[in-house]
Amino acid sequence: AIQMTQSPSSLSASVGDRVTITCRASQGIRNDLGWYQQKPGKAPKLLIYAASSLQSGVPSRFSGSGSGADFTLTISSLQPEDFATYYCLQDYNYPRTFGQGTKVEIK
Amino acid sequence: EVQLLVSGGDLVQPGGSLRLSCAASGFTFSSYAMSWVRQAPGKGLEWVSVITGAGGSTSYTDSVKGRFTISRDNSKNTLFLQMNSLRADDTAVYYCVRYVGGKGLDYWGQGTLVTVSS
């Protein structure tokens, strides 16, 4: 199975900060990667698919980039509602695999 | 509006069985692959299984192969997960999720808690 490694595991940031989360695949996965946001007690929500496509209804401050094995999720200006845990998911082959998550906390 | 209503979570003893159901509405159920994703308490997300829209093809993560079976009844717009030989490490919230090729897991149900304990 493809291993997905996210970094950092957690970070502290302030409202208005630019935040970057990375995800590395153990092999090339083209651009078959999605990013998900999960708030405590809630189901995850799709933010980005195909590495850089914004899901409908997701604010434009979220963006994704990368291809091959290295990917990035960027939040251009962190808002109070963005404090959550973020996961990457490879959509390249089965079994699908998630990264371990990155918790974004208030500084 | 897409809705995925999950039911069937419960407390079960190790070695026991449980069947989860997911009732779908708001979209043409048979046109979409469906997945199960789980999350152990305080842990990250784990992809469990997928089934194609017609139900002819399935895939599982290694840890549940031979124990879990995903299936669907398109006449009733319902997805199932039959879980046998349950272990303590199967304890998790189980989410029913719609899958779109090239897009990923776009709609998630509310989740149901499965607890495996004696």
PDB file of C-alpha atoms in Angstrom, chain A:
ATOM      1  CA  ALA A   1       0.000   0.000   0.000  1.00  0.00           C
ATOM      2  CA  ILE A   2       1.122   3.548  -0.725  1.00  0.00           C
ATOM      3  CA  GLN A   3       2.186   5.390   2.413  1.00  0.00           C
ATOM      4  CA  MET A   4       1.201   9.026   2.805  1.00  0.00           C
ATOM      5  CA  THR A   5       3.302  11.147   5.154  1.00  0.00           C
ATOM      6  CA  GLN A   6       2.047  14.545   6.261  1.00  0.00           C
ATOM      7  CA  SER A   7       4.050  17.267   7.916  1.00  0.00           C
ATOM      8  CA  PRO A   8       3.877  18.802  10.338  1.00  0.00           C
ATOM      9  CA  SER A   9       1.681  16.647  12.601  1.00  0.00           C
ATOM     10  CA  SER A  10       0.470  19.815  14.270  1.00  0.00           C
ATOM     11  CA  LEU A  11       1.022  23.528  14.073  1.00  0.00           C
ATOM     12  CA  SER A  12      -0.005  26.664  15.933  1.00  0.00           C
ATOM     13  CA  ALA A  13      -0.955  29.708  13.930  1.00  0.00           C
ATOM     14  CA  SER A  14      -2.769  32.996  14.290  1.00  0.00           C
ATOM     15  CA  VAL A  15      -5.746  34.346  12.403  1.00  0.00           C
ATOM     16  CA  GLY A  16      -4.464  35.892   9.189  1.00  0.00           C
ATOM     17  CA  ASP A  17      -1.389  33.669   8.954  1.00  0.00           C
ATOM     18  CA  ARG A  18      -0.427  31.802   5.819  1.00  0.00           C
ATOM     19  CA  VAL A  19      -0.356  28.081   6.570  1.00  0.00           C
ATOM     20  CA  THR A  20       1.261  25.327   4.528  1.00  0.00           C
ATOM     21  CA  ILE A  21       0.831  21.577   5.034  1.00  0.00           C
ATOM     22  CA  THR A  22       2.742  19.023   3.015  1.00  0.00           C
ATOM     23  CA  CYS A  23       1.973  15.453   2.040  1.00  0.00           C
ATOM     24  CA  ARG A  24       4.478  13.035   0.555  1.00  0.00           C
ATOM     25  CA  ALA A  25       3.576   9.749  -1.122  1.00  0.00           C
ATOM     26  CA  SER A  26       5.846   6.713  -0.973  1.00  0.00           C
ATOM     27  CA  GLN A  27       5.593   6.478  -4.770  1.00  0.00           C
ATOM     28  CA  GLY A  28       4.394   8.685  -7.584  1.00  0.00           C
ATOM     29  CA  ILE A  29       0.634   9.166  -7.683  1.00  0.00           C
ATOM     30  CA  ARG A  30       0.321  11.636 -10.591  1.00  0.00           C
ATOM     31  CA  ASN A  31      -2.046  14.307  -9.278  1.00  0.00           C
ATOM     32  CA  ASP A  32      -4.436  11.809  -7.667  1.00  0.00           C
ATOM     33  CA  LEU A  33      -4.603  13.454  -4.271  1.00  0.00           C
ATOM     34  CA  GLY A  34      -7.304  15.063  -2.187  1.00  0.00           C
ATOM     35  CA  TRP A  35      -7.319  17.191   0.934  1.00  0.00           C
ATOM     36  CA  TYR A  36      -9.960  16.913   3.661  1.00  0.00           C
ATOM     37  CA  GLN A  37     -10.832  19.043   6.662  1.00  0.00           C
ATOM     38  CA  GLN A  38     -12.260  17.578   9.840  1.00  0.00           C
ATOM     39  CA  LYS A  39     -13.580  19.505  12.825  1.00  0.00           C
ATOM     40  CA  PRO A  40     -14.055  17.812  16.206  1.00  0.00           C
ATOM     41  CA  GLY A  41     -17.073  15.533  16.319  1.00  0.00           C
ATOM     42  CA  LYS A  42     -17.863  16.100  12.652  1.00  0.00           C
ATOM     43  CA  ALA A  43     -17.452  14.134   9.446  1.00  0.00           C
ATOM     44  CA  PRO A  44     -14.584  15.174   7.180  1.00  0.00           C
ATOM     45  CA  LYS A  45     -15.184  17.523   4.289  1.00  0.00           C
ATOM     46  CA  LEU A  46     -13.569  17.483   0.857  1.00  0.00           C
ATOM     47  CA  LEU A  47     -11.583  20.670   0.181  1.00  0.00           C
ATOM     48  CA  ILE A  48      -9.322  19.941  -2.782  1.00  0.00           C
ATOM     49  CA  TYR A  49      -9.341  17.141  -5.357  1.00  0.00           C
ATOM     50  CA  ALA A  50      -6.967  16.218  -8.165  1.00  0.00           C
ATOM     51  CA  ALA A  51      -4.236  17.979  -6.159  1.00  0.00           C
ATOM     52  CA  SER A  52      -5.296  21.510  -7.070  1.00  0.00           C
ATOM     53  CA  SER A  53      -9.020  21.657  -7.894  1.00  0.00           C
ATOM     54  CA  LEU A  54     -11.182  23.468  -5.377  1.00  0.00           C
ATOM     55  CA  GLN A  55     -14.336  21.644  -4.337  1.00  0.00           C
ATOM     56  CA  SER A  56     -17.525  23.621  -4.893  1.00  0.00           C
ATOM     57  CA  GLY A  57     -18.349  25.903  -1.982  1.00  0.00           C
ATOM     58  CA  VAL A  58     -14.851  25.862  -0.485  1.00  0.00           C
ATOM     59  CA  PRO A  59     -13.354  29.327   0.107  1.00  0.00           C
ATOM     60  CA  SER A  60     -10.663  30.440  -2.319  1.00  0.00           C
ATOM     61  CA  ARG A  61      -8.155  30.942   0.515  1.00  0.00           C
ATOM     62  CA  PHE A  62      -7.624  27.169   0.271  1.00  0.00           C
ATOM     63  CA  SER A  63      -5.348  25.973  -2.520  1.00  0.00           C
ATOM     64  CA  GLY A  64      -3.477  22.835  -3.404  1.00  0.00           C
ATOM     65  CA  SER A  65      -0.447  22.113  -5.517  1.00  0.00           C
ATOM     66  CA  GLY A  66       1.940  19.359  -6.442  1.00  0.00           C
ATOM     67  CA  SER A  67       2.171  16.244  -8.540  1.00  0.00           C
ATOM     68  CA  GLY A  68       4.097  13.006  -8.490  1.00  0.00           C
ATOM     69  CA  ALA A  69       4.944  12.402  -4.837  1.00  0.00           C
ATOM     70  CA  ASP A  70       4.956  15.829  -3.185  1.00  0.00           C
ATOM     71  CA  PHE A  71       1.890  17.909  -2.470  1.00  0.00           C
ATOM     72  CA  THR A  72       0.980  21.040  -0.563  1.00  0.00           C
ATOM     73  CA  LEU A  73      -2.176  22.478   0.964  1.00  0.00           C
ATOM     74  CA  THR A  74      -2.038  26.220   1.564  1.00  0.00           C
ATOM     75  CA  ILE A  75      -4.416  28.410   3.511  1.00  0.00           C
ATOM     76  CA  SER A  76      -3.588  31.944   2.418  1.00  0.00           C
ATOM     77  CA  SER A  77      -5.086  33.771   5.378  1.00  0.00           C
ATOM     78  CA  LEU A  78      -6.177  31.572   8.275  1.00  0.00           C
ATOM     79  CA  GLN A  79      -9.693  32.222   9.546  1.00  0.00           C
ATOM     80  CA  PRO A  80     -11.194  31.209  12.919  1.00  0.00           C
ATOM     81  CA  GLU A  81     -13.296  28.510  11.254  1.00  0.00           C
ATOM     82  CA  ASP A  82     -10.185  26.904   9.711  1.00  0.00           C
ATOM     83  CA  PHE A  83      -8.883  25.520  12.997  1.00  0.00           C
ATOM     84  CA  ALA A  84      -9.284  21.810  12.356  1.00  0.00           C
ATOM     85  CA  THR A  85      -7.394  18.676  11.361  1.00  0.00           C
ATOM     86  CA  TYR A  86      -6.424  18.243   7.729  1.00  0.00           C
ATOM     87  CA  TYR A  87      -5.824  14.952   5.926  1.00  0.00           C
ATOM     88  CA  CYS A  88      -4.480  14.063   2.509  1.00  0.00           C
ATOM     89  CA  LEU A  89      -5.779  10.984   0.682  1.00  0.00           C
ATOM     90  CA  GLN A  90      -4.203   9.289  -2.315  1.00  0.00           C
ATOM     91  CA  ASP A  91      -6.771   8.519  -4.994  1.00  0.00           C
ATOM     92  CA  TYR A  92      -4.303   6.655  -7.222  1.00  0.00           C
ATOM     93  CA  ASN A  93      -4.770   3.004  -6.375  1.00  0.00           C
ATOM     94  CA  TYR A  94      -6.301   0.600  -3.878  1.00  0.00           C
ATOM     95  CA  PRO A  95      -6.196   0.442  -0.981  1.00  0.00           C
ATOM     96  CA  ARG A  96      -6.675   4.163  -0.688  1.00  0.00           C
ATOM     97  CA  THR A  97      -4.544   5.626   2.103  1.00  0.00           C
ATOM     98  CA  PHE A  98      -4.753   8.756   4.206  1.00  0.00           C
ATOM     99  CA  GLY A  99      -1.973  10.782   5.708  1.00  0.00           C
ATOM    100  CA  GLN A 100      -1.836  10.785   9.490  1.00  0.00           C
ATOM    101  CA  GLY A 101      -3.352  14.257   9.738  1.00  0.00           C
ATOM    102  CA  THR A 102      -2.202  17.772  10.606  1.00  0.00           C
ATOM    103  CA  LYS A 103      -3.906  19.545  13.474  1.00  0.00           C
ATOM    104  CA  VAL A 104      -4.069  23.323  13.057  1.00  0.00           C
ATOM    105  CA  GLU A 105      -4.425  25.015  16.434  1.00  0.00           C
ATOM    106  CA  ILE A 106      -4.856  28.580  17.592  1.00  0.00           C
ATOM    107  CA  LYS A 107      -1.670  30.351  18.632  1.00  0.00           C
TER     108      LYS A 107
END
